mmCIF file of C-alpha atoms in Angstrom:
data_model
loop_
_atom_site.group_PDB
_atom_site.id
_atom_site.type_symbol
_atom_site.label_atom_id
_atom_site.label_comp_id
_atom_site.label_asym_id
_atom_site.label_seq_id
_atom_site.Cartn_x
_atom_site.Cartn_y
_atom_site.Cartn_z
ATOM 1 C CA UNK A 1 -12.980 -16.900 24.236
ATOM 2 C CA UNK A 2 -10.867 -13.938 25.336
ATOM 3 C CA UNK A 3 -11.085 -12.384 28.770
ATOM 4 C CA UNK A 4 -10.541 -8.762 29.724
ATOM 5 C CA UNK A 5 -6.777 -9.243 29.995
ATOM 6 C CA UNK A 6 -6.406 -10.722 26.499
ATOM 7 C CA UNK A 7 -5.735 -8.103 23.834
ATOM 8 C CA UNK A 8 -7.994 -7.955 20.797
ATOM 9 C CA UNK A 9 -6.489 -9.404 17.597
ATOM 10 C CA UNK A 10 -5.817 -5.930 16.218
ATOM 11 C CA UNK A 11 -4.209 -4.836 19.473
ATOM 12 C CA UNK A 12 -2.135 -8.045 19.485
ATOM 13 C CA UNK A 13 -0.911 -7.241 15.968
ATOM 14 C CA UNK A 14 0.091 -3.760 17.075
ATOM 15 C CA UNK A 15 1.937 -5.175 20.060
ATOM 16 C CA UNK A 16 3.891 -7.431 17.704
ATOM 17 C CA UNK A 17 5.045 -4.406 15.723
ATOM 18 C CA UNK A 18 2.546 -4.623 12.871
ATOM 19 C CA UNK A 19 1.015 -1.281 11.890
ATOM 20 C CA UNK A 20 -2.570 -1.638 10.671
ATOM 21 C CA UNK A 21 -3.492 0.672 7.815
ATOM 22 C CA UNK A 22 -6.938 0.833 6.215
ATOM 23 C CA UNK A 23 -6.995 0.268 2.463
ATOM 24 C CA UNK A 24 -9.953 2.539 1.835
ATOM 25 C CA UNK A 25 -11.091 6.150 2.036
ATOM 26 C CA UNK A 26 -14.286 8.015 1.201
ATOM 27 C CA UNK A 27 -15.983 11.322 2.000
ATOM 28 C CA UNK A 28 -18.706 9.348 3.763
ATOM 29 C CA UNK A 29 -16.163 7.612 5.991
ATOM 30 C CA UNK A 30 -14.734 10.994 6.934
ATOM 31 C CA UNK A 31 -18.075 12.747 7.514
ATOM 32 C CA UNK A 32 -19.533 10.051 9.723
ATOM 33 C CA UNK A 33 -16.441 9.818 11.887
ATOM 34 C CA UNK A 34 -15.950 6.187 10.840
ATOM 35 C CA UNK A 35 -12.238 6.652 10.172
ATOM 36 C CA UNK A 36 -11.698 8.182 13.600
ATOM 37 C CA UNK A 37 -13.691 5.309 15.104
ATOM 38 C CA UNK A 38 -11.477 2.724 13.404
ATOM 39 C CA UNK A 39 -8.419 4.496 14.780
ATOM 40 C CA UNK A 40 -9.928 4.300 18.258
ATOM 41 C CA UNK A 41 -11.422 0.804 18.164
ATOM 42 C CA UNK A 42 -9.490 -1.198 15.544
ATOM 43 C CA UNK A 43 -5.928 0.100 16.029
ATOM 44 C CA UNK A 44 -5.850 1.661 12.554
ATOM 45 C CA UNK A 45 -2.820 3.956 12.258
ATOM 46 C CA UNK A 46 -2.733 4.758 8.535
ATOM 47 C CA UNK A 47 -4.689 4.872 5.279
ATOM 48 C CA UNK A 48 -3.854 3.826 1.729
ATOM 49 C CA UNK A 49 -5.783 4.860 -1.368
ATOM 50 C CA UNK A 50 -5.682 4.210 -5.099
ATOM 51 C CA UNK A 51 -7.798 5.113 -8.139
ATOM 52 C CA UNK A 52 -10.021 2.050 -7.625
ATOM 53 C CA UNK A 53 -10.887 3.174 -4.104
ATOM 54 C CA UNK A 54 -11.801 6.699 -5.184
ATOM 55 C CA UNK A 55 -13.793 5.504 -8.202
ATOM 56 C CA UNK A 56 -15.886 3.358 -5.842
ATOM 57 C CA UNK A 57 -16.276 6.162 -3.294
ATOM 58 C CA UNK A 58 -17.470 8.789 -5.773
ATOM 59 C CA UNK A 59 -19.890 6.436 -7.515
ATOM 60 C CA UNK A 60 -21.788 5.655 -4.279
ATOM 61 C CA UNK A 61 -24.234 7.920 -2.514
ATOM 62 C CA UNK A 62 -24.394 11.708 -2.530
ATOM 63 C CA UNK A 63 -21.421 12.661 -0.348
ATOM 64 C CA UNK A 64 -19.690 14.433 -3.230
ATOM 65 C CA UNK A 65 -22.728 16.171 -4.746
ATOM 66 C CA UNK A 66 -22.215 19.522 -3.023
ATOM 67 C CA UNK A 67 -18.600 19.759 -4.111
ATOM 68 C CA UNK A 68 -19.430 18.556 -7.621
ATOM 69 C CA UNK A 69 -22.068 21.285 -7.875
ATOM 70 C CA UNK A 70 -19.553 23.960 -6.876
ATOM 71 C CA UNK A 71 -16.954 22.624 -9.293
ATOM 72 C CA UNK A 72 -19.531 22.466 -12.100
ATOM 73 C CA UNK A 73 -20.615 26.041 -11.400
ATOM 74 C CA UNK A 74 -16.994 27.160 -11.634
ATOM 75 C CA UNK A 75 -16.546 25.362 -14.956
ATOM 76 C CA UNK A 76 -13.803 23.159 -13.553
ATOM 77 C CA UNK A 77 -12.438 20.610 -16.046
ATOM 78 C CA UNK A 78 -13.038 16.987 -15.041
ATOM 79 C CA UNK A 79 -9.387 16.107 -14.491
ATOM 80 C CA UNK A 80 -8.835 19.115 -12.263
ATOM 81 C CA UNK A 81 -12.030 18.227 -10.383
ATOM 82 C CA UNK A 82 -10.704 14.713 -9.755
ATOM 83 C CA UNK A 83 -7.582 16.043 -8.097
ATOM 84 C CA UNK A 84 -9.530 18.618 -6.091
ATOM 85 C CA UNK A 85 -11.831 15.927 -4.694
ATOM 86 C CA UNK A 86 -9.080 13.371 -4.061
ATOM 87 C CA UNK A 87 -6.675 15.795 -2.394
ATOM 88 C CA UNK A 88 -9.474 17.174 -0.200
ATOM 89 C CA UNK A 89 -10.256 13.664 1.077
ATOM 90 C CA UNK A 90 -6.595 12.835 1.651
ATOM 91 C CA UNK A 91 -6.003 16.121 3.479
ATOM 92 C CA UNK A 92 -8.995 15.500 5.747
ATOM 93 C CA UNK A 93 -7.837 11.944 6.482
ATOM 94 C CA UNK A 94 -4.337 13.236 7.232
ATOM 95 C CA UNK A 95 -5.847 15.609 9.779
ATOM 96 C CA UNK A 96 -7.734 12.733 11.444
ATOM 97 C CA UNK A 97 -4.493 10.762 11.675
ATOM 98 C CA UNK A 98 -2.237 13.663 12.681
ATOM 99 C CA UNK A 99 -2.294 12.745 16.415
ATOM 100 C CA UNK A 100 -1.010 9.264 15.501
ATOM 101 C CA UNK A 101 1.696 10.812 13.328
ATOM 102 C CA UNK A 102 2.811 13.050 16.179
ATOM 103 C CA UNK A 103 2.668 10.287 18.804
ATOM 104 C CA UNK A 104 4.795 7.909 16.682
ATOM 105 C CA UNK A 105 7.353 10.534 15.619
ATOM 106 C CA UNK A 106 6.213 10.272 12.023
ATOM 107 C CA UNK A 107 6.371 6.498 11.694
ATOM 108 C CA UNK A 108 2.593 6.033 11.391
ATOM 109 C CA UNK A 109 -0.417 8.307 10.961
ATOM 110 C CA UNK A 110 0.265 8.351 7.229
ATOM 111 C CA UNK A 111 -2.202 8.729 4.340
ATOM 112 C CA UNK A 112 -1.153 7.699 0.815
ATOM 113 C CA UNK A 113 -2.240 9.304 -2.449
ATOM 114 C CA UNK A 114 -1.256 7.824 -5.806
ATOM 115 C CA UNK A 115 0.197 9.657 -8.771
ATOM 116 C CA UNK A 116 -1.713 9.382 -12.047
ATOM 117 C CA UNK A 117 -1.163 5.717 -13.051
ATOM 118 C CA UNK A 118 -0.959 6.770 -16.693
ATOM 119 C CA UNK A 119 2.492 8.182 -15.808
ATOM 120 C CA UNK A 120 3.867 4.841 -14.574
ATOM 121 C CA UNK A 121 6.378 4.687 -17.450
ATOM 122 C CA UNK A 122 7.354 8.398 -17.312
ATOM 123 C CA UNK A 123 9.947 9.262 -14.662
ATOM 124 C CA UNK A 124 9.970 13.055 -15.054
ATOM 125 C CA UNK A 125 6.179 13.415 -15.140
ATOM 126 C CA UNK A 126 5.860 11.180 -12.056
ATOM 127 C CA UNK A 127 8.304 13.361 -10.101
ATOM 128 C CA UNK A 128 6.547 16.545 -11.177
ATOM 129 C CA UNK A 129 3.129 15.244 -10.104
ATOM 130 C CA UNK A 130 4.534 13.936 -6.810
ATOM 131 C CA UNK A 131 5.840 17.424 -6.063
ATOM 132 C CA UNK A 132 2.491 18.968 -7.000
ATOM 133 C CA UNK A 133 0.457 16.554 -4.855
ATOM 134 C CA UNK A 134 2.799 17.042 -1.888
ATOM 135 C CA UNK A 135 2.294 20.828 -2.082
ATOM 136 C CA UNK A 136 -1.453 20.594 -2.697
ATOM 137 C CA UNK A 137 -2.257 18.261 0.198
ATOM 138 C CA UNK A 138 0.202 20.248 2.332
ATOM 139 C CA UNK A 139 0.353 17.842 5.252
ATOM 140 C CA UNK A 140 3.570 16.326 6.665
ATOM 141 C CA UNK A 141 1.896 12.923 7.073
ATOM 142 C CA UNK A 142 0.941 12.388 3.447
ATOM 143 C CA UNK A 143 2.789 9.792 1.349
ATOM 144 C CA UNK A 144 2.933 9.912 -2.429
ATOM 145 C CA UNK A 145 2.388 6.501 -4.028
ATOM 146 C CA UNK A 146 4.742 5.761 -6.901
ATOM 147 C CA UNK A 147 4.641 2.404 -8.736
ATOM 148 C CA UNK A 148 7.767 0.240 -8.680
ATOM 149 C CA UNK A 149 8.130 0.138 -12.453
ATOM 150 C CA UNK A 150 11.608 0.436 -13.962
ATOM 151 C CA UNK A 151 10.792 4.067 -14.739
ATOM 152 C CA UNK A 152 9.388 4.542 -11.245
ATOM 153 C CA UNK A 153 12.649 3.630 -9.490
ATOM 154 C CA UNK A 154 14.528 6.875 -10.300
ATOM 155 C CA UNK A 155 11.336 8.820 -9.562
ATOM 156 C CA UNK A 156 11.298 7.263 -6.093
ATOM 157 C CA UNK A 157 14.896 8.344 -5.499
ATOM 158 C CA UNK A 158 14.374 11.889 -6.767
ATOM 159 C CA UNK A 159 11.135 12.374 -4.819
ATOM 160 C CA UNK A 160 12.630 11.168 -1.526
ATOM 161 C CA UNK A 161 15.729 13.333 -2.100
ATOM 162 C CA UNK A 162 13.441 16.371 -2.039
ATOM 163 C CA UNK A 163 12.093 15.390 1.371
ATOM 164 C CA UNK A 164 8.806 13.987 0.050
ATOM 165 C CA UNK A 165 7.580 10.782 1.704
ATOM 166 C CA UNK A 166 6.898 7.880 -0.657
ATOM 167 C CA UNK A 167 4.773 4.734 -0.633
ATOM 168 C CA UNK A 168 6.253 2.479 -3.308
ATOM 169 C CA UNK A 169 3.409 0.442 -4.768
ATOM 170 C CA UNK A 170 2.892 -2.552 -7.079
ATOM 171 C CA UNK A 171 5.873 -4.636 -5.936
ATOM 172 C CA UNK A 172 5.543 -8.315 -6.858
ATOM 173 C CA UNK A 173 9.065 -9.752 -7.160
ATOM 174 C CA UNK A 174 12.021 -10.056 -4.819
ATOM 175 C CA UNK A 175 14.315 -8.690 -7.526
ATOM 176 C CA UNK A 176 12.246 -5.541 -7.927
ATOM 177 C CA UNK A 177 11.982 -5.161 -4.149
ATOM 178 C CA UNK A 178 15.795 -5.190 -3.920
ATOM 179 C CA UNK A 179 15.889 -2.399 -6.521
ATOM 180 C CA UNK A 180 13.265 -0.465 -4.543
ATOM 181 C CA UNK A 181 15.433 -0.622 -1.413
ATOM 182 C CA UNK A 182 18.384 0.680 -3.432
ATOM 183 C CA UNK A 183 16.225 3.521 -4.754
ATOM 184 C CA UNK A 184 15.150 4.320 -1.190
ATOM 185 C CA UNK A 185 18.723 4.378 0.116
ATOM 186 C CA UNK A 186 19.812 6.675 -2.715
ATOM 187 C CA UNK A 187 16.867 8.990 -2.100
ATOM 188 C CA UNK A 188 17.517 9.293 1.617
ATOM 189 C CA UNK A 189 21.212 9.853 0.923
ATOM 190 C CA UNK A 190 20.204 12.670 -1.417
ATOM 191 C CA UNK A 191 17.983 14.194 1.256
ATOM 192 C CA UNK A 192 20.843 13.936 3.750
ATOM 193 C CA UNK A 193 23.240 15.639 1.342
ATOM 194 C CA UNK A 194 20.698 18.442 0.913
ATOM 195 C CA UNK A 195 20.627 18.973 4.667
ATOM 196 C CA UNK A 196 17.004 17.908 5.083
ATOM 197 C CA UNK A 197 15.547 16.540 8.330
ATOM 198 C CA UNK A 198 15.550 12.791 7.718
ATOM 199 C CA UNK A 199 13.301 12.123 10.721
ATOM 200 C CA UNK A 200 10.390 13.685 8.807
ATOM 201 C CA UNK A 201 10.860 11.440 5.782
ATOM 202 C CA UNK A 202 8.719 8.305 5.604
ATOM 203 C CA UNK A 203 8.533 5.417 3.171
ATOM 204 C CA UNK A 204 6.954 1.988 2.836
ATOM 205 C CA UNK A 205 7.412 -0.671 0.157
ATOM 206 C CA UNK A 206 4.067 -2.199 -0.798
ATOM 207 C CA UNK A 207 4.463 -5.904 -1.610
ATOM 208 C CA UNK A 208 1.330 -7.423 -3.160
ATOM 209 C CA UNK A 209 -0.033 -10.778 -1.989
ATOM 210 C CA UNK A 210 -3.378 -12.207 -3.100
ATOM 211 C CA UNK A 211 -2.794 -11.356 -6.749
ATOM 212 C CA UNK A 212 0.329 -13.542 -6.654
ATOM 213 C CA UNK A 213 -1.591 -16.553 -5.349
ATOM 214 C CA UNK A 214 -4.390 -16.023 -7.869
ATOM 215 C CA UNK A 215 -1.953 -16.059 -10.782
ATOM 216 C CA UNK A 216 0.256 -18.902 -9.525
ATOM 217 C CA UNK A 217 -2.722 -21.033 -8.472
ATOM 218 C CA UNK A 218 -4.186 -20.715 -11.965
ATOM 219 C CA UNK A 219 -0.928 -21.964 -13.465
ATOM 220 C CA UNK A 220 -0.654 -24.835 -10.963
ATOM 221 C CA UNK A 221 -4.246 -25.858 -11.631
ATOM 222 C CA UNK A 222 -3.414 -26.017 -15.325
ATOM 223 C CA UNK A 223 -0.512 -28.380 -14.517
ATOM 224 C CA UNK A 224 -3.059 -30.503 -12.700
ATOM 225 C CA UNK A 225 -0.867 -33.068 -10.931
ATOM 226 C CA UNK A 226 -1.633 -33.839 -7.277
ATOM 227 C CA UNK A 227 1.702 -32.288 -6.264
ATOM 228 C CA UNK A 228 1.031 -29.127 -8.247
ATOM 229 C CA UNK A 229 -2.458 -28.786 -6.805
ATOM 230 C CA UNK A 230 -1.043 -29.247 -3.298
ATOM 231 C CA UNK A 231 1.285 -26.270 -3.868
ATOM 232 C CA UNK A 232 -1.589 -23.841 -4.413
ATOM 233 C CA UNK A 233 -1.876 -21.066 -1.866
ATOM 234 C CA UNK A 234 1.818 -21.115 -0.946
ATOM 235 C CA UNK A 235 3.382 -18.627 -3.382
ATOM 236 C CA UNK A 236 2.318 -15.283 -1.899
ATOM 237 C CA UNK A 237 3.279 -16.056 1.692
ATOM 238 C CA UNK A 238 6.613 -17.552 0.648
ATOM 239 C CA UNK A 239 7.346 -14.549 -1.571
ATOM 240 C CA UNK A 240 6.449 -12.105 1.202
ATOM 241 C CA UNK A 241 8.463 -13.929 3.854
ATOM 242 C CA UNK A 242 11.540 -13.854 1.652
ATOM 243 C CA UNK A 243 10.911 -10.150 1.073
ATOM 244 C CA UNK A 244 11.007 -9.701 4.840
ATOM 245 C CA UNK A 245 14.288 -11.630 4.964
ATOM 246 C CA UNK A 246 15.679 -9.225 2.363
ATOM 247 C CA UNK A 247 14.399 -6.273 4.406
ATOM 248 C CA UNK A 248 16.211 -7.536 7.489
ATOM 249 C CA UNK A 249 19.445 -8.118 5.586
ATOM 250 C CA UNK A 250 19.533 -4.783 3.755
ATOM 251 C CA UNK A 251 18.615 -2.698 6.769
ATOM 252 C CA UNK A 252 21.393 -4.318 8.804
ATOM 253 C CA UNK A 253 24.003 -2.880 6.408
ATOM 254 C CA UNK A 254 26.595 -0.197 7.142
ATOM 255 C CA UNK A 255 25.060 1.892 4.360
ATOM 256 C CA UNK A 256 21.762 1.966 6.202
ATOM 257 C CA UNK A 257 23.357 2.489 9.608
ATOM 258 C CA UNK A 258 24.925 5.739 8.401
ATOM 259 C CA UNK A 259 21.453 6.994 7.451
ATOM 260 C CA UNK A 260 19.854 5.737 10.658
ATOM 261 C CA UNK A 261 22.509 7.575 12.660
ATOM 262 C CA UNK A 262 21.422 10.735 10.818
ATOM 263 C CA UNK A 263 17.824 10.224 11.963
ATOM 264 C CA UNK A 264 16.298 8.270 9.067
ATOM 265 C CA UNK A 265 13.421 5.808 9.546
ATOM 266 C CA UNK A 266 13.537 2.395 7.874
ATOM 267 C CA UNK A 267 11.438 1.809 4.795
ATOM 268 C CA UNK A 268 9.040 -0.784 6.164
ATOM 269 C CA UNK A 269 7.622 -3.584 4.040
ATOM 270 C CA UNK A 270 3.875 -3.144 3.608
ATOM 271 C CA UNK A 271 1.664 -6.131 2.828
ATOM 272 C CA UNK A 272 -0.929 -5.078 0.244
ATOM 273 C CA UNK A 273 -3.663 -6.930 -1.657
ATOM 274 C CA UNK A 274 -4.489 -8.677 1.616
ATOM 275 C CA UNK A 275 -8.115 -9.493 0.887
ATOM 276 C CA UNK A 276 -8.290 -13.237 0.223
ATOM 277 C CA UNK A 277 -9.658 -13.914 -3.262
ATOM 278 C CA UNK A 278 -9.993 -17.704 -2.942
ATOM 279 C CA UNK A 279 -12.928 -18.592 -0.635
ATOM 280 C CA UNK A 280 -11.169 -21.864 0.261
ATOM 281 C CA UNK A 281 -8.443 -19.898 2.032
ATOM 282 C CA UNK A 282 -8.664 -18.319 5.474
ATOM 283 C CA UNK A 283 -9.869 -14.741 5.176
ATOM 284 C CA UNK A 284 -7.124 -13.657 7.578
ATOM 285 C CA UNK A 285 -4.186 -15.632 6.112
ATOM 286 C CA UNK A 286 -2.413 -12.622 4.597
ATOM 287 C CA UNK A 287 -2.430 -10.992 8.031
ATOM 288 C CA UNK A 288 -1.945 -13.628 10.695
ATOM 289 C CA UNK A 289 0.642 -15.579 8.644
ATOM 290 C CA UNK A 290 2.801 -12.482 8.171
ATOM 291 C CA UNK A 291 3.349 -11.124 11.676
ATOM 292 C CA UNK A 292 6.707 -9.516 12.478
ATOM 293 C CA UNK A 293 8.089 -6.243 13.773
ATOM 294 C CA UNK A 294 8.598 -3.153 11.606
ATOM 295 C CA UNK A 295 5.977 -3.931 8.982
ATOM 296 C CA UNK A 296 2.653 -2.550 7.806
ATOM 297 C CA UNK A 297 -0.445 -4.503 6.794
ATOM 298 C CA UNK A 298 -2.971 -2.496 4.810
ATOM 299 C CA UNK A 299 -6.398 -4.113 4.831
ATOM 300 C CA UNK A 300 -9.707 -3.494 3.117
ATOM 301 C CA UNK A 301 -12.404 -3.120 5.771
ATOM 302 C CA UNK A 302 -13.745 -6.638 5.141
ATOM 303 C CA UNK A 303 -10.359 -8.110 6.022
ATOM 304 C CA UNK A 304 -9.971 -5.792 8.997
ATOM 305 C CA UNK A 305 -13.367 -6.942 10.290
ATOM 306 C CA UNK A 306 -12.403 -10.597 9.813
ATOM 307 C CA UNK A 307 -9.157 -10.125 11.731
ATOM 308 C CA UNK A 308 -10.940 -8.282 14.546
ATOM 309 C CA UNK A 309 -13.617 -10.984 14.709
ATOM 310 C CA UNK A 310 -11.610 -14.205 14.528
ATOM 311 C CA UNK A 311 -7.955 -13.471 13.748
ATOM 312 C CA UNK A 312 -5.546 -15.559 15.827
ATOM 313 C CA UNK A 313 -2.327 -13.709 16.597
ATOM 314 C CA UNK A 314 0.155 -15.937 18.368
ATOM 315 C CA UNK A 315 3.372 -13.993 17.803
ATOM 316 C CA UNK A 316 5.950 -13.748 15.045
ATOM 317 C CA UNK A 317 4.951 -15.980 12.106
ATOM 318 C CA UNK A 318 7.824 -15.014 9.781
ATOM 319 C CA UNK A 319 10.922 -15.888 11.803
ATOM 320 C CA UNK A 320 12.221 -19.341 10.961
ATOM 321 C CA UNK A 321 10.260 -19.637 7.692
ATOM 322 C CA UNK A 322 12.877 -18.523 5.172
ATOM 323 C CA UNK A 323 14.223 -21.938 4.131
ATOM 324 C CA UNK A 324 10.758 -23.486 3.864
ATOM 325 C CA UNK A 325 9.676 -20.443 1.819
ATOM 326 C CA UNK A 326 12.531 -21.035 -0.607
ATOM 327 C CA UNK A 327 11.465 -24.682 -0.847
ATOM 328 C CA UNK A 328 7.891 -23.645 -1.677
ATOM 329 C CA UNK A 329 9.079 -21.392 -4.499
ATOM 330 C CA UNK A 330 11.493 -24.042 -5.810
ATOM 331 C CA UNK A 331 8.625 -26.530 -5.897
ATOM 332 C CA UNK A 332 6.456 -24.098 -7.856
ATOM 333 C CA UNK A 333 9.265 -23.525 -10.352
ATOM 334 C CA UNK A 334 9.708 -27.296 -10.685
ATOM 335 C CA UNK A 335 6.175 -27.522 -12.098
ATOM 336 C CA UNK A 336 7.192 -25.171 -14.902
ATOM 337 C CA UNK A 337 5.680 -22.049 -13.322
ATOM 338 C CA UNK A 338 8.103 -19.127 -13.650
ATOM 339 C CA UNK A 339 7.792 -16.671 -10.772
ATOM 340 C CA UNK A 340 9.719 -14.111 -12.837
ATOM 341 C CA UNK A 341 7.156 -14.346 -15.640
ATOM 342 C CA UNK A 342 4.205 -14.312 -13.231
ATOM 343 C CA UNK A 343 5.402 -11.243 -11.339
ATOM 344 C CA UNK A 344 6.319 -9.334 -14.511
ATOM 345 C CA UNK A 345 2.814 -9.888 -15.879
ATOM 346 C CA UNK A 346 1.270 -8.924 -12.539
ATOM 347 C CA UNK A 347 3.136 -5.609 -12.600
ATOM 348 C CA UNK A 348 2.020 -4.867 -16.146
ATOM 349 C CA UNK A 349 -1.564 -5.906 -15.399
ATOM 350 C CA UNK A 350 -1.514 -3.886 -12.166
ATOM 351 C CA UNK A 351 -0.555 -0.699 -13.985
ATOM 352 C CA UNK A 352 -3.228 -1.350 -16.620
ATOM 353 C CA UNK A 353 -5.820 -2.026 -13.920
ATOM 354 C CA UNK A 354 -5.069 1.259 -12.146
ATOM 355 C CA UNK A 355 -5.226 3.138 -15.455
ATOM 356 C CA UNK A 356 -8.656 1.600 -16.097
ATOM 357 C CA UNK A 357 -9.798 2.613 -12.601
ATOM 358 C CA UNK A 358 -8.447 6.126 -13.150
ATOM 359 C CA UNK A 359 -10.449 6.405 -16.364
ATOM 360 C CA UNK A 360 -13.541 5.119 -14.534
ATOM 361 C CA UNK A 361 -12.995 7.772 -11.869
ATOM 362 C CA UNK A 362 -12.632 10.448 -14.540
ATOM 363 C CA UNK A 363 -15.824 9.249 -16.238
ATOM 364 C CA UNK A 364 -17.677 9.244 -12.907
ATOM 365 C CA UNK A 365 -16.559 12.819 -12.134
ATOM 366 C CA UNK A 366 -17.417 13.949 -15.661
ATOM 367 C CA UNK A 367 -20.925 12.510 -15.309
ATOM 368 C CA UNK A 368 -21.307 14.091 -11.879
ATOM 369 C CA UNK A 369 -20.270 17.524 -13.138
ATOM 370 C CA UNK A 370 -22.696 17.254 -16.053
ATOM 371 C CA UNK A 371 -25.499 16.122 -13.744
ATOM 372 C CA UNK A 372 -24.945 19.011 -11.349
ATOM 373 C CA UNK A 373 -24.649 21.548 -14.185
ATOM 374 C CA UNK A 374 -27.875 20.216 -15.685
ATOM 375 C CA UNK A 375 -29.740 20.452 -12.392
ATOM 376 C CA UNK A 376 -28.942 24.131 -12.089
ATOM 377 C CA UNK A 377 -27.460 23.635 -8.639
#
């Protein structure tokens, strides 16, 4: 049991250099002051969103009814209404987090908004929408989420080169993460060449966790040998730890140092998909087993509550793990499970999942507009 001199688990994470971001946003959370409360009491210093989050938010309660009524009265098309609602929420959250942004010189206090996932394979359309969202939200602490697809990589570079902060999402493999870092370097170099203030430019690289274990565990279970079964639950942490090793190596380069000298901030690795899907696993494992400086952990509220309640933060849990992480992945490969195939499918499925959620959000808004128009509000 902790005494008054022992920091809370969330405070301990912050002291270790882990930035806690909330993987959720809703109008209700903003109106009740819950987001501000989490900033004050749970050390939350950022927010991430995606179509799934907004689809859930709009489908619950009546927080959006007034705005839906106004949009319906104006004859606003459903897709335009989606962006009006989403950008309003992100702008309001950015205002809540602005003091954090100012206090950390732009490192934290960030709120992410995702481009239309249907554009994940269209570089030019992704860049155009990123520019539009940046102007519409009109807050320096917003980040535009762009998926790390092959087509997304040049979009990341072009968007950063224009001075627009980027959260790179849906990263599953070490190979793709290396390409994301290259895209980041090129983008910041472009911004530097354009004479932009690099200290205002922010970026994170969102590396997904629980989805990796779910997919690899399924394959290992199918193998069925005692050794294969014993390897379950090791893939995501090993993958993430080796991503952190890559982060350390690439941001120790002369290429990066030239950008840092010009005022640029590192692109921090962000651990995403941190809610444990297997009930046999610790509900804090994707947090407490990945503690190191210069990283972000974005948590759904259930995971944040679990960490605050019983998370054990003992210090850096990544240093010294790189060789054992390689051994874990080699063992998985030895059972005939290809990490390259698993991560490629996860990326494809992730894009499809976000498209489905986007369509659900569009359907929810369409139904809401029709309901409000029918009520004569």
